[in-house]
Amino acid sequence: MKNAKKIEAIIPPPAPHMVGDGFREHGFFPGGIINKRRMSPFFMMDYGSKIEFSPSEEPRGVGVHPHAGFETVTIAYHGKIAHHDSAGNSGIIGEGDVQWMTAGAGLLHKEYHEKEFSKLGGLFQMVQLWVNLPAKDKKTKPKYQEITNSMMGRHYFADEKSFIEVITGEYNGTKGPANTFTPMQVYNARLKKNAKVTLFFPSNYNTGMLVIEGLATINGNAVATDHFTLFNNEGEEIEIEATEDTIILVLSGEPIDEPIAAYGPFLMNTWQEVEEAIESVSRGKFGVLKD
Ligand code: MN
């Protein structure tokens, strides 16, 4: 490859922390070598690696919390997640589905294991991304994009079994359904053993990949399950060869070159705006949501 993207780091899963009692997350970023701007427009990635939950009558999860100034993107690989918000929205994110929630001006939110899943217990694996919004769209009205697996774009490769599942952006003319405020690509590469694929992203786009399942050679480096590959902002090509059946979450986006003031669930441009958001929550401006 003449124009290969160089790998900056292959990052093993950081020690997990619990979000509520239902989400065991490896906080890949921000943190470690990936600062608040390094993967912009992707601000945060929490990865719930595969875990078996025992049956529970009371669904595990995380109670009422605010969000403002960004989007939460929840990708379910195993298990089901139920959510509710203060605008009266609710829904279930099933296996293979994605929920793209624009918190924007602000809302209250809660997330739990879905009732039936909780009763039966089982395998759980998911990713939650926080995608930053540009200053001009920070206060946009909250909205949801419920993206079921069948809505996603699919580009099949020569073996007719391996494909890129496009959540947003496009791969070789195949588009994904999620609308975004800034340019980005989010894919699942679902590859069978020995499949070899090439991806292209502009060199200025911040780009990274998480191996969800399997083992792959990425630009010549073996990358194991649950490891995140961070690319330098040089070169454009990425070649992936699946050593076994593999699923890889691919993130690439144009950086948002604006100041960041981040505090808990608020992602703003200035500290003044963070204080205003905290004040809005205490005044009930984000609405009401019962635990
Ligand atoms: Mn939330």
mmCIF file of C-alpha atoms and ligand atoms in Angstrom:
data_model
loop_
_atom_site.group_PDB
_atom_site.id
_atom_site.type_symbol
_atom_site.label_atom_id
_atom_site.label_comp_id
_atom_site.label_asym_id
_atom_site.label_seq_id
_atom_site.Cartn_x
_atom_site.Cartn_y
_atom_site.Cartn_z
ATOM 1 C CA MET A 1 0.000 0.000 0.000
ATOM 2 C CA LYS A 2 1.429 3.341 -1.051
ATOM 3 C CA ASN A 3 -0.665 5.488 1.223
ATOM 4 C CA ALA A 4 -1.287 3.350 4.312
ATOM 5 C CA LYS A 5 -2.495 5.033 7.480
ATOM 6 C CA LYS A 6 0.102 4.525 10.173
ATOM 7 C CA ILE A 7 -0.967 2.954 13.428
ATOM 8 C CA GLU A 8 -0.295 5.196 16.421
ATOM 9 C CA ALA A 9 -1.262 2.667 19.082
ATOM 10 C CA ILE A 10 -3.066 -0.593 19.701
ATOM 11 C CA ILE A 11 -4.787 -0.082 23.031
ATOM 12 C CA PRO A 12 -5.845 -2.996 25.263
ATOM 13 C CA PRO A 13 -9.150 -2.644 27.142
ATOM 14 C CA PRO A 14 -8.729 -0.366 30.191
ATOM 15 C CA ALA A 15 -9.904 -1.799 33.547
ATOM 16 C CA PRO A 16 -13.713 -1.704 33.523
ATOM 17 C CA HIS A 17 -15.955 0.486 35.659
ATOM 18 C CA MET A 18 -19.662 0.047 36.345
ATOM 19 C CA VAL A 19 -22.205 2.543 35.044
ATOM 20 C CA GLY A 20 -25.134 1.943 37.369
ATOM 21 C CA ASP A 21 -25.417 -1.811 38.014
ATOM 22 C CA GLY A 22 -26.089 -2.821 34.417
ATOM 23 C CA PHE A 23 -23.230 -1.584 32.305
ATOM 24 C CA ARG A 24 -19.662 -2.797 32.782
ATOM 25 C CA GLU A 25 -17.650 -0.429 30.618
ATOM 26 C CA HIS A 26 -14.067 -0.140 29.422
ATOM 27 C CA GLY A 27 -13.572 3.625 29.060
ATOM 28 C CA PHE A 28 -11.289 3.734 26.002
ATOM 29 C CA PHE A 29 -11.552 7.515 25.696
ATOM 30 C CA PRO A 30 -11.189 10.259 26.679
ATOM 31 C CA GLY A 31 -8.291 9.035 28.805
ATOM 32 C CA GLY A 32 -4.904 7.404 28.466
ATOM 33 C CA ILE A 33 -3.211 8.550 25.276
ATOM 34 C CA ILE A 34 -6.516 9.724 23.723
ATOM 35 C CA ASN A 35 -7.292 13.205 25.050
ATOM 36 C CA LYS A 36 -10.589 15.067 24.710
ATOM 37 C CA ARG A 37 -9.835 16.163 21.148
ATOM 38 C CA ARG A 38 -7.868 13.224 19.744
ATOM 39 C CA MET A 39 -10.829 11.258 18.338
ATOM 40 C CA SER A 40 -13.083 14.301 17.707
ATOM 41 C CA PRO A 41 -15.953 14.356 16.739
ATOM 42 C CA PHE A 42 -16.063 11.183 18.885
ATOM 43 C CA PHE A 43 -15.596 12.448 22.432
ATOM 44 C CA MET A 44 -16.157 9.308 24.465
ATOM 45 C CA MET A 45 -16.218 5.591 23.871
ATOM 46 C CA ASP A 46 -17.376 3.250 26.598
ATOM 47 C CA TYR A 47 -17.197 -0.389 25.598
ATOM 48 C CA GLY A 48 -19.143 -3.059 27.414
ATOM 49 C CA SER A 49 -17.175 -6.161 26.462
ATOM 50 C CA LYS A 50 -18.953 -9.527 26.491
ATOM 51 C CA ILE A 51 -20.339 -10.442 29.889
ATOM 52 C CA GLU A 52 -22.922 -12.965 31.044
ATOM 53 C CA PHE A 53 -25.641 -11.485 33.285
ATOM 54 C CA SER A 54 -27.568 -13.778 35.595
ATOM 55 C CA PRO A 55 -31.387 -13.596 35.468
ATOM 56 C CA SER A 56 -32.880 -10.717 37.442
ATOM 57 C CA GLU A 57 -36.511 -9.747 38.093
ATOM 58 C CA GLU A 58 -35.395 -6.165 38.643
ATOM 59 C CA PRO A 59 -33.750 -4.850 35.434
ATOM 60 C CA ARG A 60 -30.174 -3.679 35.975
ATOM 61 C CA GLY A 61 -29.167 -0.330 34.559
ATOM 62 C CA VAL A 62 -28.582 3.314 35.229
ATOM 63 C CA GLY A 63 -31.168 5.719 36.647
ATOM 64 C CA VAL A 64 -32.107 9.240 35.653
ATOM 65 C CA HIS A 65 -29.225 11.401 34.393
ATOM 66 C CA PRO A 66 -28.981 14.463 32.132
ATOM 67 C CA HIS A 67 -27.186 14.870 28.804
ATOM 68 C CA ALA A 68 -26.555 18.102 26.876
ATOM 69 C CA GLY A 69 -24.435 19.371 24.013
ATOM 70 C CA PHE A 70 -23.763 16.087 22.207
ATOM 71 C CA GLU A 71 -25.236 12.842 20.881
ATOM 72 C CA THR A 72 -25.184 9.419 22.515
ATOM 73 C CA VAL A 73 -24.880 6.498 20.127
ATOM 74 C CA THR A 74 -25.658 3.091 21.591
ATOM 75 C CA ILE A 75 -24.719 0.020 19.583
ATOM 76 C CA ALA A 76 -26.005 -3.323 20.900
ATOM 77 C CA TYR A 77 -24.054 -6.454 19.931
ATOM 78 C CA HIS A 78 -25.599 -8.822 22.483
ATOM 79 C CA GLY A 79 -28.556 -8.303 24.809
ATOM 80 C CA LYS A 80 -31.280 -5.649 24.739
ATOM 81 C CA ILE A 81 -31.430 -2.177 26.257
ATOM 82 C CA ALA A 82 -34.557 -0.194 27.156
ATOM 83 C CA HIS A 83 -34.450 3.577 27.474
ATOM 84 C CA HIS A 84 -36.741 6.419 28.496
ATOM 85 C CA ASP A 85 -36.329 10.189 28.430
ATOM 86 C CA SER A 86 -37.960 13.344 29.761
ATOM 87 C CA ALA A 87 -39.426 14.199 26.332
ATOM 88 C CA GLY A 88 -41.603 11.076 26.644
ATOM 89 C CA ASN A 89 -39.573 8.967 24.238
ATOM 90 C CA SER A 90 -38.861 5.344 24.980
ATOM 91 C CA GLY A 91 -37.734 2.320 23.065
ATOM 92 C CA ILE A 92 -35.747 -0.877 22.963
ATOM 93 C CA ILE A 93 -32.371 -1.303 21.338
ATOM 94 C CA GLY A 94 -32.204 -4.908 20.139
ATOM 95 C CA GLU A 95 -29.210 -7.024 19.130
ATOM 96 C CA GLY A 96 -27.531 -5.508 16.087
ATOM 97 C CA ASP A 97 -29.476 -2.252 16.420
ATOM 98 C CA VAL A 98 -28.272 1.274 17.063
ATOM 99 C CA GLN A 99 -29.868 4.183 18.813
ATOM 100 C CA TRP A 100 -28.585 7.599 17.796
ATOM 101 C CA MET A 101 -29.863 10.086 20.377
ATOM 102 C CA THR A 102 -29.273 13.801 19.944
ATOM 103 C CA ALA A 103 -29.328 15.312 23.438
ATOM 104 C CA GLY A 104 -28.590 18.804 22.055
ATOM 105 C CA ALA A 105 -30.270 21.441 24.254
ATOM 106 C CA GLY A 106 -30.687 18.824 26.981
ATOM 107 C CA LEU A 107 -32.817 16.017 28.344
ATOM 108 C CA LEU A 108 -33.053 13.545 31.198
ATOM 109 C CA HIS A 109 -32.446 9.931 30.378
ATOM 110 C CA LYS A 110 -32.362 6.454 31.909
ATOM 111 C CA GLU A 111 -31.145 3.165 30.476
ATOM 112 C CA TYR A 112 -31.855 -0.376 31.676
ATOM 113 C CA HIS A 113 -31.593 -3.924 30.489
ATOM 114 C CA GLU A 114 -34.815 -4.718 28.656
ATOM 115 C CA LYS A 115 -37.351 -6.562 30.898
ATOM 116 C CA GLU A 116 -37.466 -9.938 29.176
ATOM 117 C CA PHE A 117 -33.704 -10.010 28.658
ATOM 118 C CA SER A 118 -33.296 -9.185 32.321
ATOM 119 C CA LYS A 119 -35.594 -12.052 33.415
ATOM 120 C CA LEU A 120 -33.771 -14.598 31.290
ATOM 121 C CA GLY A 121 -30.272 -13.191 31.702
ATOM 122 C CA GLY A 122 -27.634 -13.818 29.064
ATOM 123 C CA LEU A 123 -24.801 -12.443 27.044
ATOM 124 C CA PHE A 124 -24.435 -8.659 26.953
ATOM 125 C CA GLN A 125 -22.100 -6.595 24.784
ATOM 126 C CA MET A 126 -22.479 -2.994 23.665
ATOM 127 C CA VAL A 127 -20.756 0.270 22.832
ATOM 128 C CA GLN A 128 -21.786 3.766 23.796
ATOM 129 C CA LEU A 129 -20.240 6.662 21.913
ATOM 130 C CA TRP A 130 -20.609 10.327 22.730
ATOM 131 C CA VAL A 131 -20.457 12.308 19.513
ATOM 132 C CA ASN A 132 -19.760 16.016 19.906
ATOM 133 C CA LEU A 133 -21.928 18.675 18.265
ATOM 134 C CA PRO A 134 -20.488 21.793 16.626
ATOM 135 C CA ALA A 135 -21.147 25.070 18.496
ATOM 136 C CA LYS A 136 -23.879 26.116 16.087
ATOM 137 C CA ASP A 137 -25.863 22.923 16.801
ATOM 138 C CA LYS A 138 -25.199 22.495 20.544
ATOM 139 C CA LYS A 139 -28.708 23.640 21.442
ATOM 140 C CA THR A 140 -30.550 21.699 18.770
ATOM 141 C CA LYS A 141 -33.858 20.111 19.803
ATOM 142 C CA PRO A 142 -33.425 16.596 21.232
ATOM 143 C CA LYS A 143 -34.272 13.789 18.823
ATOM 144 C CA TYR A 144 -33.844 10.056 18.257
ATOM 145 C CA GLN A 145 -32.869 7.979 15.315
ATOM 146 C CA GLU A 146 -33.838 4.377 15.951
ATOM 147 C CA ILE A 147 -31.719 2.401 13.538
ATOM 148 C CA THR A 148 -32.625 -1.238 13.317
ATOM 149 C CA ASN A 149 -30.109 -3.609 11.802
ATOM 150 C CA SER A 150 -32.168 -4.074 8.629
ATOM 151 C CA MET A 151 -32.063 -0.308 7.927
ATOM 152 C CA MET A 152 -28.274 -0.239 7.710
ATOM 153 C CA GLY A 153 -26.442 -0.071 4.401
ATOM 154 C CA ARG A 154 -24.640 -3.267 3.393
ATOM 155 C CA HIS A 155 -21.723 -3.542 1.028
ATOM 156 C CA TYR A 156 -20.855 -7.188 0.337
ATOM 157 C CA PHE A 157 -17.408 -8.409 -0.670
ATOM 158 C CA ALA A 158 -16.350 -11.124 -3.131
ATOM 159 C CA ASP A 159 -16.957 -14.006 -0.677
ATOM 160 C CA GLU A 160 -20.611 -12.796 -0.538
ATOM 161 C CA LYS A 161 -20.673 -13.323 3.226
ATOM 162 C CA SER A 162 -18.370 -10.565 4.473
ATOM 163 C CA PHE A 163 -19.734 -7.058 4.454
ATOM 164 C CA ILE A 164 -19.479 -3.526 5.732
ATOM 165 C CA GLU A 165 -22.590 -2.521 7.660
ATOM 166 C CA VAL A 166 -22.892 1.239 7.300
ATOM 167 C CA ILE A 167 -24.488 2.999 10.283
ATOM 168 C CA THR A 168 -23.626 6.465 9.028
ATOM 169 C CA GLY A 169 -21.567 7.900 6.207
ATOM 170 C CA GLU A 170 -20.858 5.701 3.225
ATOM 171 C CA TYR A 171 -18.683 2.898 1.962
ATOM 172 C CA ASN A 172 -18.145 2.633 -1.829
ATOM 173 C CA GLY A 173 -21.479 4.338 -2.520
ATOM 174 C CA THR A 174 -23.425 2.359 0.100
ATOM 175 C CA LYS A 175 -24.891 4.826 2.565
ATOM 176 C CA GLY A 176 -25.865 4.513 6.205
ATOM 177 C CA PRO A 177 -29.185 5.752 7.597
ATOM 178 C CA ALA A 178 -28.072 7.941 10.540
ATOM 179 C CA ASN A 179 -27.995 11.693 9.924
ATOM 180 C CA THR A 180 -25.141 13.549 11.579
ATOM 181 C CA PHE A 181 -24.249 17.208 12.150
ATOM 182 C CA THR A 182 -20.635 16.879 10.944
ATOM 183 C CA PRO A 183 -19.063 14.458 8.433
ATOM 184 C CA MET A 184 -18.236 11.014 9.831
ATOM 185 C CA GLN A 185 -18.280 7.312 9.061
ATOM 186 C CA VAL A 186 -19.419 4.639 11.500
ATOM 187 C CA TYR A 187 -19.389 1.035 10.275
ATOM 188 C CA ASN A 188 -19.392 -2.502 11.498
ATOM 189 C CA ALA A 189 -17.042 -4.574 9.357
ATOM 190 C CA ARG A 190 -18.495 -8.096 9.601
ATOM 191 C CA LEU A 191 -15.827 -10.279 8.046
ATOM 192 C CA LYS A 192 -15.531 -14.013 7.559
ATOM 193 C CA LYS A 193 -12.203 -15.776 8.084
ATOM 194 C CA ASN A 194 -9.631 -14.796 5.396
ATOM 195 C CA ALA A 195 -11.697 -11.872 4.056
ATOM 196 C CA LYS A 196 -9.484 -8.959 3.035
ATOM 197 C CA VAL A 197 -10.905 -5.462 2.680
ATOM 198 C CA THR A 198 -9.546 -1.975 2.129
ATOM 199 C CA LEU A 199 -11.005 1.191 3.615
ATOM 200 C CA PHE A 200 -10.151 4.793 2.748
ATOM 201 C CA PHE A 201 -10.517 7.796 5.022
ATOM 202 C CA PRO A 202 -9.144 11.308 4.555
ATOM 203 C CA SER A 203 -5.866 11.741 6.452
ATOM 204 C CA ASN A 204 -7.245 14.591 8.584
ATOM 205 C CA TYR A 205 -10.162 12.452 9.811
ATOM 206 C CA ASN A 206 -9.616 11.000 13.275
ATOM 207 C CA THR A 207 -9.847 7.265 12.814
ATOM 208 C CA GLY A 208 -9.958 4.259 15.110
ATOM 209 C CA MET A 209 -11.224 0.680 15.189
ATOM 210 C CA LEU A 210 -12.429 -1.599 17.946
ATOM 211 C CA VAL A 211 -12.282 -5.358 17.445
ATOM 212 C CA ILE A 212 -15.609 -6.546 18.865
ATOM 213 C CA GLU A 213 -15.177 -10.188 17.946
ATOM 214 C CA GLY A 214 -12.383 -12.268 16.453
ATOM 215 C CA LEU A 215 -8.870 -11.417 15.381
ATOM 216 C CA ALA A 216 -7.603 -9.403 12.422
ATOM 217 C CA THR A 217 -4.466 -8.070 10.804
ATOM 218 C CA ILE A 218 -4.884 -4.309 10.436
ATOM 219 C CA ASN A 219 -2.252 -2.624 8.241
ATOM 220 C CA GLY A 220 0.100 -5.481 9.038
ATOM 221 C CA ASN A 221 -0.487 -5.603 12.808
ATOM 222 C CA ALA A 222 -2.371 -8.402 14.570
ATOM 223 C CA VAL A 223 -5.194 -6.909 16.646
ATOM 224 C CA ALA A 224 -7.085 -9.088 19.124
ATOM 225 C CA THR A 225 -10.650 -8.933 20.456
ATOM 226 C CA ASP A 226 -11.476 -5.903 22.633
ATOM 227 C CA HIS A 227 -8.434 -3.920 21.420
ATOM 228 C CA PHE A 228 -8.676 -0.433 19.913
ATOM 229 C CA THR A 229 -6.446 0.640 17.040
ATOM 230 C CA LEU A 230 -5.724 4.374 16.840
ATOM 231 C CA PHE A 231 -4.412 5.729 13.536
ATOM 232 C CA ASN A 232 -2.130 8.684 12.905
ATOM 233 C CA ASN A 233 -3.462 11.567 10.813
ATOM 234 C CA GLU A 234 -1.269 10.493 7.909
ATOM 235 C CA GLY A 235 -2.145 8.333 4.933
ATOM 236 C CA GLU A 236 -5.584 7.180 3.861
ATOM 237 C CA GLU A 237 -5.670 3.415 3.383
ATOM 238 C CA ILE A 238 -6.460 0.709 5.893
ATOM 239 C CA GLU A 239 -6.253 -2.939 4.981
ATOM 240 C CA ILE A 240 -7.993 -5.466 7.195
ATOM 241 C CA GLU A 241 -7.493 -9.201 6.890
ATOM 242 C CA ALA A 242 -9.703 -11.354 9.081
ATOM 243 C CA THR A 243 -7.695 -14.131 10.742
ATOM 244 C CA GLU A 244 -10.968 -15.650 11.943
ATOM 245 C CA ASP A 245 -14.613 -14.546 11.744
ATOM 246 C CA THR A 246 -14.358 -10.972 12.947
ATOM 247 C CA ILE A 247 -16.501 -7.939 13.764
ATOM 248 C CA ILE A 248 -14.820 -4.532 13.869
ATOM 249 C CA LEU A 249 -16.398 -1.204 14.798
ATOM 250 C CA VAL A 250 -14.898 1.454 12.547
ATOM 251 C CA LEU A 251 -14.957 5.161 13.477
ATOM 252 C CA SER A 252 -13.690 7.997 11.307
ATOM 253 C CA GLY A 253 -14.694 11.647 11.375
ATOM 254 C CA GLU A 254 -13.721 15.183 10.563
ATOM 255 C CA PRO A 255 -12.465 16.824 13.773
ATOM 256 C CA ILE A 256 -14.554 19.617 15.263
ATOM 257 C CA ASP A 257 -11.937 22.301 15.825
ATOM 258 C CA GLU A 258 -13.649 24.194 18.659
ATOM 259 C CA PRO A 259 -12.997 24.644 22.391
ATOM 260 C CA ILE A 260 -14.271 21.867 24.673
ATOM 261 C CA ALA A 261 -15.640 22.380 28.184
ATOM 262 C CA ALA A 262 -16.602 18.914 29.424
ATOM 263 C CA TYR A 263 -18.104 18.208 32.821
ATOM 264 C CA GLY A 264 -19.930 14.951 33.601
ATOM 265 C CA PRO A 265 -22.786 14.574 31.114
ATOM 266 C CA PHE A 266 -22.367 18.093 29.675
ATOM 267 C CA LEU A 267 -20.209 18.763 26.639
ATOM 268 C CA MET A 268 -20.025 22.471 25.843
ATOM 269 C CA ASN A 269 -17.654 25.036 24.358
ATOM 270 C CA THR A 270 -17.287 27.218 27.477
ATOM 271 C CA TRP A 271 -17.478 26.751 31.269
ATOM 272 C CA GLN A 272 -20.197 29.409 31.315
ATOM 273 C CA GLU A 273 -22.330 27.086 29.158
ATOM 274 C CA VAL A 274 -21.598 24.154 31.482
ATOM 275 C CA GLU A 275 -22.810 26.227 34.453
ATOM 276 C CA GLU A 276 -25.921 27.227 32.510
ATOM 277 C CA ALA A 277 -26.665 23.571 31.723
ATOM 278 C CA ILE A 278 -26.274 22.559 35.399
ATOM 279 C CA GLU A 279 -28.577 25.425 36.354
ATOM 280 C CA SER A 280 -31.127 24.374 33.712
ATOM 281 C CA VAL A 281 -31.238 20.856 35.192
ATOM 282 C CA SER A 282 -31.795 22.173 38.725
ATOM 283 C CA ARG A 283 -34.566 24.463 37.484
ATOM 284 C CA GLY A 284 -36.313 21.562 35.801
ATOM 285 C CA LYS A 285 -35.757 22.893 32.287
ATOM 286 C CA PHE A 286 -34.687 19.452 31.057
ATOM 287 C CA GLY A 287 -38.133 18.176 32.020
ATOM 288 C CA VAL A 288 -39.100 15.446 34.440
ATOM 289 C CA LEU A 289 -38.330 11.735 34.419
ATOM 290 C CA LYS A 290 -39.140 9.279 37.195
ATOM 291 C CA ASP A 291 -36.646 6.636 38.248
HETATM 292 MN MN MN B 1 -27.798 8.227 28.940
#
